[in-house]
Coordinates of N, CA, C and O in Angstrom, one line a residue:
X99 N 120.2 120.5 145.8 CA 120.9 119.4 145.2 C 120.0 118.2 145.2 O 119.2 117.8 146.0
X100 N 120.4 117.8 143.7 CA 119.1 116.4 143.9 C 119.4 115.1 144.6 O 120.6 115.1 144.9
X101 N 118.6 114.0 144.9 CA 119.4 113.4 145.4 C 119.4 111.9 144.7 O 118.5 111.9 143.8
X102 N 120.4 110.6 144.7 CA 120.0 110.0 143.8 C 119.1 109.2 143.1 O 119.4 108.5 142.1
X103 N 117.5 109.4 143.8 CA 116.7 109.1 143.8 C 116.0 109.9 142.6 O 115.4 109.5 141.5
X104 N 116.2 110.8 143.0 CA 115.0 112.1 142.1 C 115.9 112.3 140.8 O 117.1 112.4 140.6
X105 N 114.6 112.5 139.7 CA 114.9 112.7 138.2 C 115.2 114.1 138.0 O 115.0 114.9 138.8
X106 N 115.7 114.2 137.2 CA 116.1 115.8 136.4 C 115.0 115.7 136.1 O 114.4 114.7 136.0
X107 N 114.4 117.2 135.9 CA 112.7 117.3 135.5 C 113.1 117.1 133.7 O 112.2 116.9 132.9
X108 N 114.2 117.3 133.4 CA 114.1 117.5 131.9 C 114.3 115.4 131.2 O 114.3 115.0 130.0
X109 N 114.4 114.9 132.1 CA 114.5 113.4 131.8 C 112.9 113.0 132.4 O 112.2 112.5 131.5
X110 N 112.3 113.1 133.3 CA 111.1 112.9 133.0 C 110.5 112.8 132.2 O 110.4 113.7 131.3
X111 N 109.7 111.2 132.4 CA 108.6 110.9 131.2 C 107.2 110.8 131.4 O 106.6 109.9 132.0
X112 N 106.7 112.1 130.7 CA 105.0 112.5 130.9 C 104.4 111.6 129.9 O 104.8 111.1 128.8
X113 N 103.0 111.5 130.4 CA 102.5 110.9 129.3 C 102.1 111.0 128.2 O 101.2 110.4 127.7
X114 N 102.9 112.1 127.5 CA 102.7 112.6 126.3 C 103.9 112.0 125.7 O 103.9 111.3 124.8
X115 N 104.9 112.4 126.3 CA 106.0 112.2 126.3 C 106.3 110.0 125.6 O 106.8 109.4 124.7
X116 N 105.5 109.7 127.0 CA 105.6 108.1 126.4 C 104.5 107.8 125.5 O 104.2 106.6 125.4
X117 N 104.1 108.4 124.9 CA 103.0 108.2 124.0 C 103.6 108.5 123.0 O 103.4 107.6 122.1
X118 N 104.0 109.3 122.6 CA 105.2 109.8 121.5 C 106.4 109.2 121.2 O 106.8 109.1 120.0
X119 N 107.2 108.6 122.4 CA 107.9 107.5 122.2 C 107.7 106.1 121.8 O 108.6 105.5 121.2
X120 N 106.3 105.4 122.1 CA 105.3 104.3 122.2 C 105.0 104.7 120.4 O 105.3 103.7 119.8
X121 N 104.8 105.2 120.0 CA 104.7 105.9 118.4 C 105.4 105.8 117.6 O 105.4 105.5 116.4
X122 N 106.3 106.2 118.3 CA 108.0 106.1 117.0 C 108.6 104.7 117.1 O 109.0 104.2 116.1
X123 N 108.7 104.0 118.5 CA 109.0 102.8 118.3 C 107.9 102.1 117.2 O 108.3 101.8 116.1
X124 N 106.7 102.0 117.6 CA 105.7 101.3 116.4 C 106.5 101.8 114.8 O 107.0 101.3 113.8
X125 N 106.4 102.7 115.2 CA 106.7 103.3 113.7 C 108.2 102.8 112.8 O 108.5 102.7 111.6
X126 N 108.7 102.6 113.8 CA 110.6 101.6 113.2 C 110.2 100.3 112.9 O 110.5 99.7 111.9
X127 N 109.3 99.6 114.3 CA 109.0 98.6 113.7 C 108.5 98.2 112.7 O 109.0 97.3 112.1
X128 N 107.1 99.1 112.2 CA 106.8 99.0 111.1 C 107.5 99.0 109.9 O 107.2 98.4 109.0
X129 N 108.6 99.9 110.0 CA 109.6 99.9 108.7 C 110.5 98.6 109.0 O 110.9 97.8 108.2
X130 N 110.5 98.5 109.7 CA 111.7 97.6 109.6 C 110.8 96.0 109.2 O 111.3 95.2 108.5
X131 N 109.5 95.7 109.7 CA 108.9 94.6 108.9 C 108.9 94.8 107.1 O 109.2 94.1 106.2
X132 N 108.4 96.3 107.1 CA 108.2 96.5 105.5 C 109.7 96.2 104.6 O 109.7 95.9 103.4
X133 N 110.8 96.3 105.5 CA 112.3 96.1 105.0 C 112.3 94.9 104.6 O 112.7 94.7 103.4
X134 N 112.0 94.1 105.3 CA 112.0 92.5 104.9 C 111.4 91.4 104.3 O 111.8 90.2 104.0
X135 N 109.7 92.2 104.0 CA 108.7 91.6 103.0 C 109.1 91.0 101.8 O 109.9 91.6 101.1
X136 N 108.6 89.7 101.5 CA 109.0 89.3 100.4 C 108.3 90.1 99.3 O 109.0 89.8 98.3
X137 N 107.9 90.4 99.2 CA 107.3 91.9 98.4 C 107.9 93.3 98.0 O 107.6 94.1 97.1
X138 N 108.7 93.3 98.9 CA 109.5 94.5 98.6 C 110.4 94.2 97.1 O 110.9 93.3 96.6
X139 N 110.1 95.5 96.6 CA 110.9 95.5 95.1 C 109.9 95.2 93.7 O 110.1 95.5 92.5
X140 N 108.7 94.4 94.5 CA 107.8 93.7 93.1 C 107.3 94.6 92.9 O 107.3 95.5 93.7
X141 N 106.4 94.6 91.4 CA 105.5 95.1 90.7 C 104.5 95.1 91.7 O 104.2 94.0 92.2
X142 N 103.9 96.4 92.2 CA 102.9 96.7 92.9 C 101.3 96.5 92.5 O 100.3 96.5 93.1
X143 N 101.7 96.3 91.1 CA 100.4 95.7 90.4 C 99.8 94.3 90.3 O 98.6 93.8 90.0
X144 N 101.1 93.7 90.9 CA 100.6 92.6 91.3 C 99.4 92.2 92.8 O 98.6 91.3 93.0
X145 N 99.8 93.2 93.5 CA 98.9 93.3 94.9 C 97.9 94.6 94.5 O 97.3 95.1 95.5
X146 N 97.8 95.1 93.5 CA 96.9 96.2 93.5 C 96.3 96.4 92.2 O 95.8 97.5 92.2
X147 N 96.2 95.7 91.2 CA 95.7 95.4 90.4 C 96.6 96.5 89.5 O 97.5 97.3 89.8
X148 N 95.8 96.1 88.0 CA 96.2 97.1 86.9 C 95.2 98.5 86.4 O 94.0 98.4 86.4
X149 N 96.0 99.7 86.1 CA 95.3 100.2 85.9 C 94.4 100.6 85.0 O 93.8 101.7 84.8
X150 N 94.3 99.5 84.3 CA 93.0 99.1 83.5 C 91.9 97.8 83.9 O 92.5 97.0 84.5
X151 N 90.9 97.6 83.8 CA 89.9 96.6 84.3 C 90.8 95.6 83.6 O 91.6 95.6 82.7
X152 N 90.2 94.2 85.0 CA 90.8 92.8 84.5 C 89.4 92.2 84.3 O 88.4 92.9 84.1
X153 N 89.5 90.9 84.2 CA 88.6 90.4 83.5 C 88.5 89.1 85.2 O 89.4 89.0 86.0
X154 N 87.6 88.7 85.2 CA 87.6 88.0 86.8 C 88.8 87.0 86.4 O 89.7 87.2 87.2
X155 N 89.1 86.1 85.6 CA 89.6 85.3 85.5 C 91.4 85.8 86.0 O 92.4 85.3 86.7
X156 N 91.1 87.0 85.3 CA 92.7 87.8 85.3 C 93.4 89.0 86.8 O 94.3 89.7 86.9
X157 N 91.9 88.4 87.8 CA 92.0 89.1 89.1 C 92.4 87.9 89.7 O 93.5 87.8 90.2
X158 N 91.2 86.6 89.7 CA 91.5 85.6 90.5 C 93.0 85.4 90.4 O 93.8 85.6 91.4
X159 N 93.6 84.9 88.6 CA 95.1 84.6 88.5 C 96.5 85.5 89.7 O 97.4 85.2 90.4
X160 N 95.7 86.9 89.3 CA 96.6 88.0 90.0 C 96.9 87.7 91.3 O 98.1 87.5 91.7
X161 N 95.6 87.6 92.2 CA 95.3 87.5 93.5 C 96.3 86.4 94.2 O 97.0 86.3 95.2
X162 N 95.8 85.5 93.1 CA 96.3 84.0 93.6 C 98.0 83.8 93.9 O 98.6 83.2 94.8
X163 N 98.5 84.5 92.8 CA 100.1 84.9 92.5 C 100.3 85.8 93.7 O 101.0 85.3 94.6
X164 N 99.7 87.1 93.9 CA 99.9 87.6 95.1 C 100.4 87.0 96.2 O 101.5 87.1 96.9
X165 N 99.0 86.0 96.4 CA 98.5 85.0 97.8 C 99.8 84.1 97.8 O 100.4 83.9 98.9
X166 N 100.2 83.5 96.8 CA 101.2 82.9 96.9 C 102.9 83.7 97.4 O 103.7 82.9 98.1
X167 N 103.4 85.1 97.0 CA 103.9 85.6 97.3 C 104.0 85.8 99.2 O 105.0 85.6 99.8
X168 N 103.1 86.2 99.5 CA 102.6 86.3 100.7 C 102.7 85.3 101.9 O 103.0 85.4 103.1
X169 N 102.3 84.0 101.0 CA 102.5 82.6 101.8 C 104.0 82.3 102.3 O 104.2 81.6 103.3
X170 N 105.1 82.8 101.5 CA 106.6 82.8 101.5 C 107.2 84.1 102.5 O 108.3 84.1 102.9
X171 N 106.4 84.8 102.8 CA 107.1 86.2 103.4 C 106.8 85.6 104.9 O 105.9 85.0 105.3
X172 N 108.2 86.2 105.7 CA 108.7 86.4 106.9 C 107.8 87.3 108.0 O 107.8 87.1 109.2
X173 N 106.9 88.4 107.2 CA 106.3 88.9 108.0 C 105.0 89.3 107.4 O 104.7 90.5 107.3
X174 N 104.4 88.4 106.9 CA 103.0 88.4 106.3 C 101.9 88.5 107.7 O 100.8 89.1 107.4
X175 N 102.0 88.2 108.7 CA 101.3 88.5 110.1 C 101.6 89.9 110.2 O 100.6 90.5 110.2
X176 N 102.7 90.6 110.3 CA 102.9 92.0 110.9 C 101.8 92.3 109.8 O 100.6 92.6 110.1
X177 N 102.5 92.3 108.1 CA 101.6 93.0 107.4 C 99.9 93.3 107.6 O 99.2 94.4 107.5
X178 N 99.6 92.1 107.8 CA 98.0 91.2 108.1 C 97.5 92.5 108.8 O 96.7 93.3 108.3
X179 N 98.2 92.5 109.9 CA 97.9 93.4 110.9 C 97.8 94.8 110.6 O 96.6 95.3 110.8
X180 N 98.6 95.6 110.2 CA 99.2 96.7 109.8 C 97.8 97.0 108.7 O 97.0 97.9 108.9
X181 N 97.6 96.5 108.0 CA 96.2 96.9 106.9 C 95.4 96.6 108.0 O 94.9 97.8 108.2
X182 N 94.7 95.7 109.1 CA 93.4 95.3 109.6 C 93.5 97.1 110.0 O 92.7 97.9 109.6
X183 N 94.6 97.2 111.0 CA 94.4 98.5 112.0 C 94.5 99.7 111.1 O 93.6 100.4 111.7
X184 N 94.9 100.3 110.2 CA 94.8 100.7 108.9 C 93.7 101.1 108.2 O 93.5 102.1 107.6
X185 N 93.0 99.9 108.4 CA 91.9 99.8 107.4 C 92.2 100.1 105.9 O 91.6 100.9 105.2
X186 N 93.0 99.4 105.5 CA 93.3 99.0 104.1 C 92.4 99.1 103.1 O 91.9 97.9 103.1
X187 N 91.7 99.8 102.3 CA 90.6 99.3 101.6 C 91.2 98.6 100.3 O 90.5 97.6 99.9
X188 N 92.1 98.8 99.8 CA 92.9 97.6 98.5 C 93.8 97.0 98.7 O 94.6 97.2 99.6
X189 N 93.9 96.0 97.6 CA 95.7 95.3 97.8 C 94.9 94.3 98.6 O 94.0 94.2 99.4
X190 N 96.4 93.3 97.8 CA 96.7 92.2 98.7 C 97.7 92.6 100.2 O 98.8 93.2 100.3
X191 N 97.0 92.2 100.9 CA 98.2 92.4 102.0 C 98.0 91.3 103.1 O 96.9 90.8 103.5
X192 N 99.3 90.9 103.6 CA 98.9 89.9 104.5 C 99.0 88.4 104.1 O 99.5 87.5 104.8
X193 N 98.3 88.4 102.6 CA 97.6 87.1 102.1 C 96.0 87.3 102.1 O 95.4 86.3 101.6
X194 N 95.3 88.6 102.6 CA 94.2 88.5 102.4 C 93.8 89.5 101.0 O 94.6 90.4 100.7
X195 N 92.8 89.4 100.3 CA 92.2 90.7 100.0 C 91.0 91.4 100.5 O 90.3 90.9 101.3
X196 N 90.7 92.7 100.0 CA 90.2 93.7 100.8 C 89.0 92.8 101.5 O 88.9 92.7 102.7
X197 N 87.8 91.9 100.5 CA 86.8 91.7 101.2 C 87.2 90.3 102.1 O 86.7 90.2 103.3
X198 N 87.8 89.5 101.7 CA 88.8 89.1 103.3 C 88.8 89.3 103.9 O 88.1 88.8 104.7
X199 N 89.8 90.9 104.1 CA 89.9 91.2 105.4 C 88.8 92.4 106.2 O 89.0 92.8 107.3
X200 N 87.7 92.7 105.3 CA 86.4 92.9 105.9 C 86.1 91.9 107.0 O 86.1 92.1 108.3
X201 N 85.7 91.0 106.3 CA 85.5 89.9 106.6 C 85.9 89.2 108.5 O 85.1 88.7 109.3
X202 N 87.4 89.3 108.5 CA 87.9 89.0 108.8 C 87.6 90.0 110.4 O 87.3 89.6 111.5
X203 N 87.7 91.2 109.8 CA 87.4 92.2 111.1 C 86.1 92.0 111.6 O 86.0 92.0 112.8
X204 N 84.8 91.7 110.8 CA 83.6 91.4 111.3 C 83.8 90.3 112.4 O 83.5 90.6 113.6
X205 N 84.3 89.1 112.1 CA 84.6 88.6 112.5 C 85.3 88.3 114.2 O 85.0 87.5 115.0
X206 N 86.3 89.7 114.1 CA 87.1 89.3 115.1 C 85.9 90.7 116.3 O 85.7 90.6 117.5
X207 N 85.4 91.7 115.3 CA 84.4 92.2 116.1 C 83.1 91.5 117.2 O 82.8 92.0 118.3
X208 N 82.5 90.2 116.4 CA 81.9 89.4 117.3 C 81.9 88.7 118.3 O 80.9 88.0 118.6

């Protein structure tokens, strides 16, 4: 008989076990920031360009519209993050774009 001290071996948590749990929570959180982006619902072409060439003038404009999008969202930091660790190679995300957040990682490598 156990006593009230000791775990059922089947409630024990191995470290696989909390590593897998440690995973799926990340993983809700992540959705649940993506739930609330001011982004959600827009034209994705706006953060990822068109699938035809722009013209620089018609990237900067895009970008800029993005950037501004981004400046208004609630969870433009989770995002930020979520591409750094990611490694995002396109898209606006965050408020940055990609060579931004190159940039940005050199940066925080130093």
């Amino acid at each position: 008989m156990m006593t009230l001290t000791e775990q059922h071996p089947a409630k024990k948590m191995t470290k696989t076990t909390r590593a897998v749990a440690s995973k799926l929570a990340s993983l809700e959180t992540d959705a649940r920031w993506q739930d609330v982006s001011a982004c959600k619902g827009m034209d994705p072409t706006l953060f990822f360009g068109p699938e035809h060439p722009e013209t620089v003038k018609e990237k900067r404009d895009r970008e800029e519209a993005a950037k501004a999008v981004c400046d208004t969202c609630p969870v433009k930091q989770a995002c930020l993050e979520y591409a750094l660790e990611a490694r995002e190679g396109y898209g606006i995300w965050g408020g940055l774009t990609e060579l931004e957040r190159k940039a940005l990682l050199r940066r925080r490598a130093s």
